CSV table of N, CA and C in Angstrom, one decimal:
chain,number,residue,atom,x,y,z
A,433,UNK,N,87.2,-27.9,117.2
A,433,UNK,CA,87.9,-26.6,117.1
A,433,UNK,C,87.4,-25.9,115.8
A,434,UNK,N,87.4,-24.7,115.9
A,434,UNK,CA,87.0,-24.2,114.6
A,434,UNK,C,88.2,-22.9,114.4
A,435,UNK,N,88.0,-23.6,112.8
A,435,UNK,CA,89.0,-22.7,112.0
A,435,UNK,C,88.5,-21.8,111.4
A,436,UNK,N,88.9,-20.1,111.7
A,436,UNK,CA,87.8,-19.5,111.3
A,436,UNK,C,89.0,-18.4,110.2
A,437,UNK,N,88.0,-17.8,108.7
A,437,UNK,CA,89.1,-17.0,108.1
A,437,UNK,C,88.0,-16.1,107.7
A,438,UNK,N,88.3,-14.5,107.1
A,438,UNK,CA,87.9,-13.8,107.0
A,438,UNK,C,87.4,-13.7,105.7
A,439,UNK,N,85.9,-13.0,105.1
A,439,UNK,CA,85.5,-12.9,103.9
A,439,UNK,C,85.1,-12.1,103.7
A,440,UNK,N,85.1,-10.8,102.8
A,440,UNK,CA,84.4,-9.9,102.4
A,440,UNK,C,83.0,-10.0,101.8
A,441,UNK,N,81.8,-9.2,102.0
A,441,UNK,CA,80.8,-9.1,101.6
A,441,UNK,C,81.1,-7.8,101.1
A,442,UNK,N,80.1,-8.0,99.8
A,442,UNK,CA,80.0,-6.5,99.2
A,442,UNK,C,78.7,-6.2,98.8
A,443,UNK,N,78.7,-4.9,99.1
A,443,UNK,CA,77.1,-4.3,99.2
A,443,UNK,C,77.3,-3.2,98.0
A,444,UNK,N,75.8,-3.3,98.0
A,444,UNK,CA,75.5,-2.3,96.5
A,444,UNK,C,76.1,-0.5,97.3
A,445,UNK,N,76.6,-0.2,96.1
A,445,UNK,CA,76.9,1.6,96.5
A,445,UNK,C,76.5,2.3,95.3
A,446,UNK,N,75.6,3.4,95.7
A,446,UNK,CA,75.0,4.5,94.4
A,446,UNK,C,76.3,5.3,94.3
A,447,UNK,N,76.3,5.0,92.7
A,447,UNK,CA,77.3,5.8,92.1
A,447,UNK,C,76.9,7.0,91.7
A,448,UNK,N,75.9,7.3,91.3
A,448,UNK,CA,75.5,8.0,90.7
A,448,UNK,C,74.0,8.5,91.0
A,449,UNK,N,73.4,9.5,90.8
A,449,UNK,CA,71.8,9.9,90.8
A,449,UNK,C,71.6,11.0,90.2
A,450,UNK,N,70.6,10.7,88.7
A,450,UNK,CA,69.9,11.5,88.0
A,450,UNK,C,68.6,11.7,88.3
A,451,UNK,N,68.2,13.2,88.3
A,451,UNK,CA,67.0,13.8,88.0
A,451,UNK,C,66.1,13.1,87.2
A,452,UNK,N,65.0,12.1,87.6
A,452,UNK,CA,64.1,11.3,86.3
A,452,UNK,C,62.9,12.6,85.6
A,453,UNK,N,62.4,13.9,86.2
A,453,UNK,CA,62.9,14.6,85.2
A,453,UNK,C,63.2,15.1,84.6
A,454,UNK,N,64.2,15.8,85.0
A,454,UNK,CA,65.4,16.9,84.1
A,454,UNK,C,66.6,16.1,83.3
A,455,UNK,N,66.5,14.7,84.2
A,455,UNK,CA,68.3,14.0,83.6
A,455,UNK,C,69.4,14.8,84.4
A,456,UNK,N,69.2,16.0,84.8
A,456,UNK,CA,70.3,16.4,85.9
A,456,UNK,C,70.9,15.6,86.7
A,457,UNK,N,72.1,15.6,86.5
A,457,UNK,CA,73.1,14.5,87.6
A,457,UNK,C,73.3,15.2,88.7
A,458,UNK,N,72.9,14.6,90.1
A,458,UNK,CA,72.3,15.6,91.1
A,458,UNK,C,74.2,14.8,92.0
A,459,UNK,N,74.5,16.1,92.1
A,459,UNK,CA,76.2,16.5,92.1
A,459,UNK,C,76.4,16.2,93.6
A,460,UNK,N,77.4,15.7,94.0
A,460,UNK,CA,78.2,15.5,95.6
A,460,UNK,C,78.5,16.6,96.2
A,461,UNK,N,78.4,16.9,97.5
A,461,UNK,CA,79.6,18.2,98.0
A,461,UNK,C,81.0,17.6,98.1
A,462,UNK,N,81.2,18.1,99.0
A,462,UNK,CA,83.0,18.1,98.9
A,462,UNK,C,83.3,16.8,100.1
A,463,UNK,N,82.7,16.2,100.5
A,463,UNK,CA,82.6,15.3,101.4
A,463,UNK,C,81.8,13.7,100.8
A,464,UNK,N,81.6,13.9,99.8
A,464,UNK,CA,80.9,12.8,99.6
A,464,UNK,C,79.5,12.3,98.9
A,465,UNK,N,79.1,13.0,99.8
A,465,UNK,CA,77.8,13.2,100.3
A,465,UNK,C,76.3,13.8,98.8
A,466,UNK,N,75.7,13.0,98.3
A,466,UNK,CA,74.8,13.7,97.2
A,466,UNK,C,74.2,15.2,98.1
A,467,UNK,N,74.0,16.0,96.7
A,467,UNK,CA,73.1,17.3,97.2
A,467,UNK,C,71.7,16.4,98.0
A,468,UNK,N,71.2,17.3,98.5
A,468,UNK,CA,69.8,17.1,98.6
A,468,UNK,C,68.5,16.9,97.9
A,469,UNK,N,67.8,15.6,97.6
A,469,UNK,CA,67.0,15.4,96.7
A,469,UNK,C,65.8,15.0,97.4
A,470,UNK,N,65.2,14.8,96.5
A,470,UNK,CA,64.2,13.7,96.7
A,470,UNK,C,63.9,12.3,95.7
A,471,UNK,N,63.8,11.8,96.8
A,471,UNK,CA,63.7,10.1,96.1
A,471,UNK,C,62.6,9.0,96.9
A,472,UNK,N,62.0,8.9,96.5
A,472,UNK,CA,60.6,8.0,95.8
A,472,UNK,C,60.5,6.6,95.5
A,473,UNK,N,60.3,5.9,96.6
A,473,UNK,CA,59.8,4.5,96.3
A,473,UNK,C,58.7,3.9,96.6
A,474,UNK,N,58.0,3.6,95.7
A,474,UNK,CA,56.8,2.7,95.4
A,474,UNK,C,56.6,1.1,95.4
A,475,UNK,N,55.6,0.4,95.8
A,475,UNK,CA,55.6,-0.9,95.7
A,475,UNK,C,54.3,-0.7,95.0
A,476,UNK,N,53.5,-1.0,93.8
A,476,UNK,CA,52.2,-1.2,93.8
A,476,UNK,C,51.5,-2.4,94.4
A,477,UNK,N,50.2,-2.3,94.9
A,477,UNK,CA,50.0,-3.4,94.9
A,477,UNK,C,48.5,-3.9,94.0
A,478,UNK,N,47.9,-4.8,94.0
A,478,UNK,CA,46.6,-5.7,93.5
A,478,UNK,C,46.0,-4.7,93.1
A,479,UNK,N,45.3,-4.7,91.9
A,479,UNK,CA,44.2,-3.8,91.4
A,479,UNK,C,44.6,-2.2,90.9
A,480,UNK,N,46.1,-2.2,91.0
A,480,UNK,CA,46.5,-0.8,90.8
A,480,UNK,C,47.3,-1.2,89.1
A,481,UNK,N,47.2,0.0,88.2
A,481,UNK,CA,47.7,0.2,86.9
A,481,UNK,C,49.1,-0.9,86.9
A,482,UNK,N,49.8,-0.7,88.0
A,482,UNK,CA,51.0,-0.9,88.0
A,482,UNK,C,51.1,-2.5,88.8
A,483,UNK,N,50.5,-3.1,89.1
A,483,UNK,CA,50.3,-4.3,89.7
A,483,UNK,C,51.1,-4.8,90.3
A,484,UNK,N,52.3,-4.9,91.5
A,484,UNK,CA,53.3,-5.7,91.6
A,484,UNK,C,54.6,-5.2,91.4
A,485,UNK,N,54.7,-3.9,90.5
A,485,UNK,CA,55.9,-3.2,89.9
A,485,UNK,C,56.1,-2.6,91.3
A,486,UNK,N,57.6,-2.6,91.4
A,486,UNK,CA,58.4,-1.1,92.7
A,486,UNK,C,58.6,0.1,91.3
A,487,UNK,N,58.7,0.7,91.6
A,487,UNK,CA,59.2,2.1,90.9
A,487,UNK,C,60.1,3.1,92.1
A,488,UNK,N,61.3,3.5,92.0
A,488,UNK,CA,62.2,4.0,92.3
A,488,UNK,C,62.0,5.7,92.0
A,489,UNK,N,62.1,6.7,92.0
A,489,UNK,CA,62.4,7.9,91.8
A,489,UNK,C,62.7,9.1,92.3
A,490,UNK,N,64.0,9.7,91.4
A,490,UNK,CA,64.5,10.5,92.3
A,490,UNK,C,64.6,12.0,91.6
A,491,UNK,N,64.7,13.5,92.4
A,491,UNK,CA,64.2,14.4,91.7
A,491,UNK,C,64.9,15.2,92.1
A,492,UNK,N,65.3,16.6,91.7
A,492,UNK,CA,66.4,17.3,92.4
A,492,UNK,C,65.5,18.3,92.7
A,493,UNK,N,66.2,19.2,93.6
A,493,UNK,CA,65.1,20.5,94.6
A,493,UNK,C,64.3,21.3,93.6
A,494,UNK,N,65.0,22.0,92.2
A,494,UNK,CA,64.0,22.4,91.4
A,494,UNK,C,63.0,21.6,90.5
A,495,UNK,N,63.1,20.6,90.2
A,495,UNK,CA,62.1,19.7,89.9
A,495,UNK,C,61.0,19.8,90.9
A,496,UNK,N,61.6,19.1,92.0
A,496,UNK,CA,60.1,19.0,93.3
A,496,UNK,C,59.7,20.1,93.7
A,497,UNK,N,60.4,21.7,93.4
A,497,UNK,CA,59.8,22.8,93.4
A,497,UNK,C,58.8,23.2,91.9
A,498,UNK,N,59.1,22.7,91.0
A,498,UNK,CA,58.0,22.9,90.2
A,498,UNK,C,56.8,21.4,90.2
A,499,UNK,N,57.3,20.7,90.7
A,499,UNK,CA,56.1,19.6,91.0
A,499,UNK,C,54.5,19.6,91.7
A,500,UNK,N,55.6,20.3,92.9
A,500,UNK,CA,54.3,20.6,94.1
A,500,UNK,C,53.6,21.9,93.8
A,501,UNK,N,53.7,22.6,93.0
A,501,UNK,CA,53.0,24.2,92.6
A,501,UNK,C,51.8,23.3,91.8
A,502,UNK,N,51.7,22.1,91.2
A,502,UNK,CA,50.5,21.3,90.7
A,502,UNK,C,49.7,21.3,91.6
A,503,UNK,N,50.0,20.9,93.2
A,503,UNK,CA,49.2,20.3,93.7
A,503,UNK,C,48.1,20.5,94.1
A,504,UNK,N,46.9,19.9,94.7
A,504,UNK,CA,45.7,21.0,95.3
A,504,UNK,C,46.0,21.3,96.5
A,505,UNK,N,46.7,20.2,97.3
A,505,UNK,CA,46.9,20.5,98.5
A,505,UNK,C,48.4,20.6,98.8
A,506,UNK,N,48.7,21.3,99.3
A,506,UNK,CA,50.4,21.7,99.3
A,506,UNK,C,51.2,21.0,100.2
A,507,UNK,N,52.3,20.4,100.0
A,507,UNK,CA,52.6,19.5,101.1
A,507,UNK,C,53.0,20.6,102.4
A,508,UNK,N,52.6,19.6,103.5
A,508,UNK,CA,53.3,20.2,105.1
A,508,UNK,C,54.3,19.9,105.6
A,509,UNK,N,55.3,21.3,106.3
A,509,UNK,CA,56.5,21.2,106.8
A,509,UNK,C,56.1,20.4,108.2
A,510,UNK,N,57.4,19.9,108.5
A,510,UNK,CA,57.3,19.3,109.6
A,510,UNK,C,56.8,20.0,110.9
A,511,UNK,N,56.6,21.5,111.1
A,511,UNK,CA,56.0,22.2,111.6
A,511,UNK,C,54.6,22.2,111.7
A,512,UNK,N,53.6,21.7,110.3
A,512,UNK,CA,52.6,21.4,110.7
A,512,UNK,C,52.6,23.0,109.5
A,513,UNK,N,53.0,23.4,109.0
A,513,UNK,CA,52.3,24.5,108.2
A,513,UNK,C,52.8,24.1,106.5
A,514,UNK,N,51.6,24.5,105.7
A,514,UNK,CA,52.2,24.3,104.5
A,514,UNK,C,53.1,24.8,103.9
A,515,UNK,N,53.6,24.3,103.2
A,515,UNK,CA,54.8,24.7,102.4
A,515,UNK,C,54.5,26.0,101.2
A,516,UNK,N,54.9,27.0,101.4
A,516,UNK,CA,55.1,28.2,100.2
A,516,UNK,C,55.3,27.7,99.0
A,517,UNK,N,54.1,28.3,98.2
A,517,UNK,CA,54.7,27.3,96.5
A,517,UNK,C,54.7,28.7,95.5
């Protein structure tokens, strides 16, 4: 027979998300929920600067709006057309 009793598992929860780079604390709505960002993860692998390192990052809509006006090629909406910079 088995005796069975209940146990909680606890999982990681983001408390928080800053802008890596403005430092802006990228704010909740009224439900919970973070604004809309973008966030960025990396694994490097063999032969790269970063060898092995994950790197994490996350950016709020004005940031990634002055980001991609660098770029040569402009990223594409899911539509298949580039994005206005």
């Amino acid at each position: 027979m088995r005796v069975l009793t209940n146990c909680s598992v606890e999982t990681p929860k983001v408390a928080d998300v800053k802008c890596n780079s403005c430092g802006e604390k990228v704010e909740k709505n009224k439900i919970g929920y973070f604004q809309d960002h973008v966030s960025l993860s990396k694994t490097w692998g063999y032969h790269s600067p970063y060898d092995g390192e994950a790197h994490d990052i996350d950016l709020c809509v004005d940031c990634y709006k002055d980001w991609i006006v660098h770029f040569e090629i402009p990223p594409y909406s899911s539509g298949g057309t580039a994005i206005a910079v």
